Short mmCIF file of C-alpha atoms in Angstrom, two decimals:
data_model
loop_
_atom_site.label_atom_id
_atom_site.label_comp_id
_atom_site.label_asym_id
_atom_site.label_seq_id
_atom_site.Cartn_x
_atom_site.Cartn_y
_atom_site.Cartn_z
CA UNK A 1 0.00 0.00 0.00
CA UNK A 2 1.09 3.54 -0.70
CA UNK A 3 1.65 5.65 2.41
CA UNK A 4 -0.23 8.95 2.12
CA UNK A 5 -0.56 12.14 4.15
CA UNK A 6 -3.35 14.57 3.26
CA UNK A 7 -2.37 18.21 3.92
CA UNK A 8 -5.64 20.06 3.51
CA UNK A 9 -7.85 23.05 4.31
CA UNK A 10 -11.03 21.08 4.94
CA UNK A 11 -14.24 23.11 5.30
CA UNK A 12 -16.76 20.32 4.73
CA UNK A 13 -19.94 21.36 6.54
CA UNK A 14 -19.11 25.06 6.79
CA UNK A 15 -21.85 27.03 5.00
CA UNK A 16 -20.88 28.44 1.59
CA UNK A 17 -17.45 26.77 1.69
CA UNK A 18 -15.98 24.02 -0.44
CA UNK A 19 -16.51 20.33 0.33
CA UNK A 20 -13.83 18.74 -1.84
CA UNK A 21 -11.18 18.29 0.88
CA UNK A 22 -13.66 16.22 2.86
CA UNK A 23 -14.61 14.19 -0.18
CA UNK A 24 -10.94 13.57 -0.89
CA UNK A 25 -10.51 12.29 2.65
CA UNK A 26 -13.42 9.88 2.17
CA UNK A 27 -11.79 8.68 -1.06
CA UNK A 28 -8.41 8.01 0.54
CA UNK A 29 -10.00 6.08 3.40
CA UNK A 30 -11.84 3.93 0.87
CA UNK A 31 -8.96 3.25 -1.51
CA UNK A 32 -7.52 -0.26 -1.02
CA UNK A 33 -4.08 0.81 -2.26
CA UNK A 34 -3.72 3.89 -0.03
CA UNK A 35 -2.66 3.94 3.61
CA UNK A 36 -3.59 7.23 5.29
CA UNK A 37 -0.92 8.06 7.86
CA UNK A 38 -2.63 11.25 9.00
CA UNK A 39 -4.20 14.55 8.02
CA UNK A 40 -2.30 17.80 8.55
CA UNK A 41 -4.44 20.90 8.58
CA UNK A 42 -3.69 24.18 6.88
CA UNK A 43 -5.66 27.21 5.71
CA UNK A 44 -6.99 28.45 2.37
CA UNK A 45 -10.69 27.75 2.09
CA UNK A 46 -10.92 29.37 5.53
CA UNK A 47 -8.76 30.05 8.59
CA UNK A 48 -6.88 27.27 10.34
CA UNK A 49 -9.23 27.67 13.32
CA UNK A 50 -12.31 27.04 11.18
CA UNK A 51 -10.61 24.23 9.25
CA UNK A 52 -9.78 22.57 12.57
CA UNK A 53 -13.33 23.03 13.85
CA UNK A 54 -14.91 21.57 10.71
CA UNK A 55 -12.48 18.64 10.56
CA UNK A 56 -13.27 17.76 14.17
CA UNK A 57 -16.99 18.01 13.40
CA UNK A 58 -16.64 15.84 10.30
CA UNK A 59 -14.80 13.20 12.27
CA UNK A 60 -17.34 13.26 15.08
CA UNK A 61 -20.43 13.19 12.89
CA UNK A 62 -19.15 10.44 10.57
CA UNK A 63 -17.00 8.51 13.06
CA UNK A 64 -14.10 8.23 10.62
CA UNK A 65 -10.77 6.64 11.66
CA UNK A 66 -8.09 9.22 11.00
CA UNK A 67 -5.76 11.39 13.04
CA UNK A 68 -5.79 15.12 12.28
CA UNK A 69 -3.04 17.54 13.29
CA UNK A 70 -3.77 21.24 13.73
CA UNK A 71 -0.59 21.90 15.72
CA UNK A 72 2.90 20.52 15.11
CA UNK A 73 1.85 19.68 11.56
CA UNK A 74 5.35 20.18 10.14
CA UNK A 75 6.86 18.04 12.90
CA UNK A 76 4.44 15.23 12.05
CA UNK A 77 5.33 15.47 8.35
CA UNK A 78 9.06 15.27 9.11
CA UNK A 79 8.63 12.35 11.52
CA UNK A 80 6.58 10.31 9.07
CA UNK A 81 8.92 10.94 6.15
CA UNK A 82 11.97 10.08 8.23
CA UNK A 83 10.35 6.88 9.44
CA UNK A 84 9.76 5.78 5.84
CA UNK A 85 12.18 7.63 3.53
CA UNK A 86 11.07 7.72 -0.11
CA UNK A 87 7.84 5.93 0.77
CA UNK A 88 5.48 8.76 1.74
CA UNK A 89 3.33 10.66 -0.75
CA UNK A 90 1.83 13.98 0.29
CA UNK A 91 -1.40 15.27 -1.21
CA UNK A 92 -1.43 19.01 -0.58
CA UNK A 93 -4.75 20.72 -1.26
CA UNK A 94 -4.47 24.02 0.63
CA UNK A 95 -1.82 26.56 1.54
CA UNK A 96 1.65 25.00 1.42
CA UNK A 97 2.83 26.44 4.73
CA UNK A 98 3.16 23.07 6.48
CA UNK A 99 5.45 21.66 3.82
CA UNK A 100 7.61 24.79 3.90
CA UNK A 101 7.87 24.56 7.68
CA UNK A 102 8.82 20.87 7.40
CA UNK A 103 11.76 21.83 5.20
CA UNK A 104 12.90 24.30 7.86
CA UNK A 105 12.98 21.48 10.42
CA UNK A 106 14.71 19.06 8.06
CA UNK A 107 16.50 20.64 5.07
CA UNK A 108 16.47 17.22 3.36
CA UNK A 109 12.72 16.80 3.75
CA UNK A 110 11.88 17.19 0.06
CA UNK A 111 14.58 14.72 -0.93
CA UNK A 112 13.05 12.08 1.34
CA UNK A 113 9.42 12.42 0.16
CA UNK A 114 8.37 9.85 -2.42
CA UNK A 115 6.11 12.32 -4.27
CA UNK A 116 3.97 15.40 -3.74
CA UNK A 117 0.71 15.97 -5.58
CA UNK A 118 -0.48 19.56 -5.37
CA UNK A 119 -3.88 21.01 -6.13
CA UNK A 120 -3.47 24.64 -7.06
CA UNK A 121 -1.96 27.17 -9.40
CA UNK A 122 -2.94 28.63 -12.73
CA UNK A 123 -1.07 29.47 -15.91
CA UNK A 124 -3.54 32.15 -17.03
CA UNK A 125 -6.66 33.74 -15.52
CA UNK A 126 -9.02 31.05 -14.27
CA UNK A 127 -12.61 31.18 -15.54
CA UNK A 128 -15.32 28.71 -14.53
CA UNK A 129 -18.57 28.85 -16.50
CA UNK A 130 -17.78 32.42 -17.60
CA UNK A 131 -17.05 33.55 -14.04
CA UNK A 132 -13.55 34.63 -12.95
CA UNK A 133 -12.26 32.56 -10.03
CA UNK A 134 -9.46 33.50 -7.65
CA UNK A 135 -6.74 30.93 -7.03
CA UNK A 136 -6.92 29.96 -3.34
CA UNK A 137 -4.02 27.61 -2.62
CA UNK A 138 -0.65 28.77 -3.94
CA UNK A 139 -1.64 32.41 -3.44
CA UNK A 140 -2.32 31.96 0.29
CA UNK A 141 1.39 31.69 1.12
CA UNK A 142 3.47 32.63 -1.96
CA UNK A 143 6.77 32.18 -0.13
CA UNK A 144 5.90 28.65 0.92
CA UNK A 145 4.54 27.86 -2.54
CA UNK A 146 7.77 28.97 -4.20
CA UNK A 147 9.81 26.85 -1.80
CA UNK A 148 7.77 23.76 -2.59
CA UNK A 149 7.63 24.36 -6.34
CA UNK A 150 11.40 24.87 -6.58
CA UNK A 151 12.27 22.09 -4.14
CA UNK A 152 13.01 19.58 -6.91
CA UNK A 153 10.81 17.06 -5.15
CA UNK A 154 8.88 14.74 -7.43
CA UNK A 155 5.93 17.08 -8.06
CA UNK A 156 2.65 16.71 -9.87
CA UNK A 157 0.49 19.82 -10.10
CA UNK A 158 -3.25 19.49 -10.61
CA UNK A 159 -3.89 23.09 -11.60
CA UNK A 160 -7.11 25.05 -11.46
CA UNK A 161 -7.81 24.79 -15.18
CA UNK A 162 -7.71 21.00 -15.34
CA UNK A 163 -9.43 20.40 -12.01
CA UNK A 164 -12.31 22.69 -12.94
CA UNK A 165 -13.26 19.91 -15.37
CA UNK A 166 -13.73 17.46 -12.48
CA UNK A 167 -17.43 18.25 -12.41
CA UNK A 168 -19.57 16.31 -9.95
CA UNK A 169 -23.19 16.73 -11.00
CA UNK A 170 -26.42 16.64 -9.04
CA UNK A 171 -27.16 13.27 -10.66
CA UNK A 172 -23.88 11.88 -9.36
CA UNK A 173 -24.71 13.23 -5.93
CA UNK A 174 -27.93 11.22 -6.06
CA UNK A 175 -25.88 8.10 -6.88
CA UNK A 176 -23.51 8.77 -4.00
CA UNK A 177 -26.32 9.29 -1.50
CA UNK A 178 -28.27 6.26 -2.68
CA UNK A 179 -25.19 4.12 -2.10
CA UNK A 180 -24.31 5.74 1.23
CA UNK A 181 -27.76 5.80 2.86
CA UNK A 182 -28.02 2.06 3.63
CA UNK A 183 -24.58 1.92 5.25
CA UNK A 184 -24.53 5.09 7.37
CA UNK A 185 -26.32 5.88 10.63
CA UNK A 186 -29.30 8.16 9.98
CA UNK A 187 -27.83 11.22 11.70
CA UNK A 188 -24.54 10.85 9.81
CA UNK A 189 -26.31 10.39 6.50
CA UNK A 190 -28.59 13.39 7.04
CA UNK A 191 -25.63 15.66 7.80
CA UNK A 192 -23.74 14.40 4.75
CA UNK A 193 -26.74 14.80 2.46
CA UNK A 194 -27.60 18.27 3.75
CA UNK A 195 -24.03 19.52 3.44
CA UNK A 196 -23.71 18.35 -0.16
CA UNK A 197 -27.15 19.57 -1.18
CA UNK A 198 -26.42 23.03 0.23
CA UNK A 199 -23.10 23.14 -1.62
CA UNK A 200 -24.83 22.36 -4.90
CA UNK A 201 -27.40 25.09 -4.17
CA UNK A 202 -24.56 27.57 -3.60
CA UNK A 203 -22.95 26.57 -6.89
CA UNK A 204 -26.25 26.99 -8.71
CA UNK A 205 -26.48 30.56 -7.45
CA UNK A 206 -22.84 31.48 -8.07
CA UNK A 207 -21.80 29.47 -11.14
CA UNK A 208 -25.19 28.68 -12.67
CA UNK A 209 -24.61 24.96 -12.91
CA UNK A 210 -26.13 21.96 -11.14
CA UNK A 211 -23.14 20.40 -9.43
CA UNK A 212 -19.69 21.47 -8.34
CA UNK A 213 -16.03 21.27 -9.28
CA UNK A 214 -14.44 18.44 -7.31
CA UNK A 215 -11.01 20.11 -7.48
CA UNK A 216 -9.09 18.30 -4.74
CA UNK A 217 -10.39 14.85 -5.60
CA UNK A 218 -8.09 14.81 -8.62
CA UNK A 219 -5.05 14.43 -6.36
CA UNK A 220 -6.27 11.17 -4.84
CA UNK A 221 -7.66 9.70 -8.05
CA UNK A 222 -4.36 10.47 -9.77
CA UNK A 223 -2.54 8.13 -7.39
CA UNK A 224 -4.71 5.20 -8.41
CA UNK A 225 -5.59 6.05 -11.99
CA UNK A 226 -3.05 8.35 -13.65
CA UNK A 227 -4.43 7.09 -16.96
CA UNK A 228 -7.55 9.23 -16.35
CA UNK A 229 -5.37 12.27 -17.02
CA UNK A 230 -3.19 13.49 -19.85
CA UNK A 231 0.58 13.33 -19.34
CA UNK A 232 1.98 16.84 -19.90
CA UNK A 233 5.09 18.01 -18.06
CA UNK A 234 6.67 21.45 -17.87
CA UNK A 235 9.65 23.36 -16.59
CA UNK A 236 9.15 26.04 -13.97
CA UNK A 237 11.05 29.29 -14.08
CA UNK A 238 13.50 29.87 -11.24
CA UNK A 239 11.64 33.15 -10.67
CA UNK A 240 8.08 32.64 -9.42
CA UNK A 241 6.99 36.22 -8.80
CA UNK A 242 3.29 35.82 -9.63
CA UNK A 243 2.40 33.36 -6.89
CA UNK A 244 0.69 36.12 -4.90
CA UNK A 245 -2.14 35.52 -7.39
CA UNK A 246 -1.44 31.80 -7.77
CA UNK A 247 0.01 32.01 -11.27
CA UNK A 248 2.89 29.75 -12.27
CA UNK A 249 5.77 30.98 -14.40
CA UNK A 250 6.82 28.40 -17.02
CA UNK A 251 9.96 28.35 -19.11
CA UNK A 252 11.42 26.37 -22.03
CA UNK A 253 14.05 24.64 -19.91
CA UNK A 254 15.18 24.62 -16.30
CA UNK A 255 16.12 22.29 -13.47
CA UNK A 256 12.59 22.54 -12.07
CA UNK A 257 10.63 19.80 -13.81
CA UNK A 258 7.02 19.08 -12.86
CA UNK A 259 4.21 16.94 -14.17
CA UNK A 260 1.07 18.98 -14.79
CA UNK A 261 -1.78 17.15 -16.57
CA UNK A 262 -3.66 19.42 -18.92
CA UNK A 263 -6.83 17.38 -19.31
CA UNK A 264 -9.10 15.07 -17.38
CA UNK A 265 -9.69 12.36 -19.99
CA UNK A 266 -12.35 10.19 -18.38
CA UNK A 267 -14.82 12.23 -16.34
CA UNK A 268 -17.53 9.58 -16.10
CA UNK A 269 -15.06 6.90 -14.98
CA UNK A 270 -13.46 9.42 -12.61
CA UNK A 271 -16.78 10.11 -10.91
CA UNK A 272 -17.80 6.48 -10.71
CA UNK A 273 -14.51 5.57 -9.04
CA UNK A 274 -14.88 8.54 -6.71
CA UNK A 275 -18.37 7.41 -5.66
CA UNK A 276 -17.22 3.85 -5.07
CA UNK A 277 -14.21 4.88 -2.99
CA UNK A 278 -16.11 7.53 -1.01
CA UNK A 279 -18.87 5.11 0.00
CA UNK A 280 -16.26 2.60 1.15
CA UNK A 281 -14.39 5.30 3.05
CA UNK A 282 -17.54 6.52 4.76
CA UNK A 283 -18.10 3.04 6.20
CA UNK A 284 -14.61 2.78 7.75
CA UNK A 285 -14.75 2.50 11.52
#
């Protein structure tokens, strides 16, 4: 099994805030090839205090078996990577502050990580259904983002353009809830269903579509099914001076090589796998 740490800014259950970190957590718990070592909390979708509150509530309401760290996150990352050098993959779906702080503790941290899959960044202005969208991960801590991007770790970037195509529709929500209802306690199911229904309602008002972009889920699915994505790779410029707005600077050639899939090739299969894994993860006790 692949050892995984999820570094995230979970706001699942917080009104008018994204749910995809929580869904990604469900996926990882349900994936037979992934071993979740822990969840380190960061900010982005909201403050660290609110992320911590919502992660504790999610764990309590759904009784899920994971350990979350809202303090000493960098220390935990360093300890886990040193216990299993070149065997730990980090999925980072919020501000990259924890990874930057881990490097400060152990300057060889990035050399010891097996791989890092990031959700964030743009290469041009991001537009979703004709609405401009602000980048919310790399831009939260540009200094940390630059340190991670230029670390020469084995990086894959799931940028905002590609992940916007990971559309989870209202019909797929129905499928998820139909599969989850028989296996969850009533109170847990009701909270899950209400949270997801309210998020779709918010997206209908803001983006005028019936569903939502499942941005962060791409990081977890990529570990199991990289064939669902195209295989582009790029070189990053040594100067990343646009990260305050989340924009990556690319160049023709450099020592900073990253994978950055341009397209999600199999949306239907992506969503069906996501539903299957999430339902399994939700039943973990």
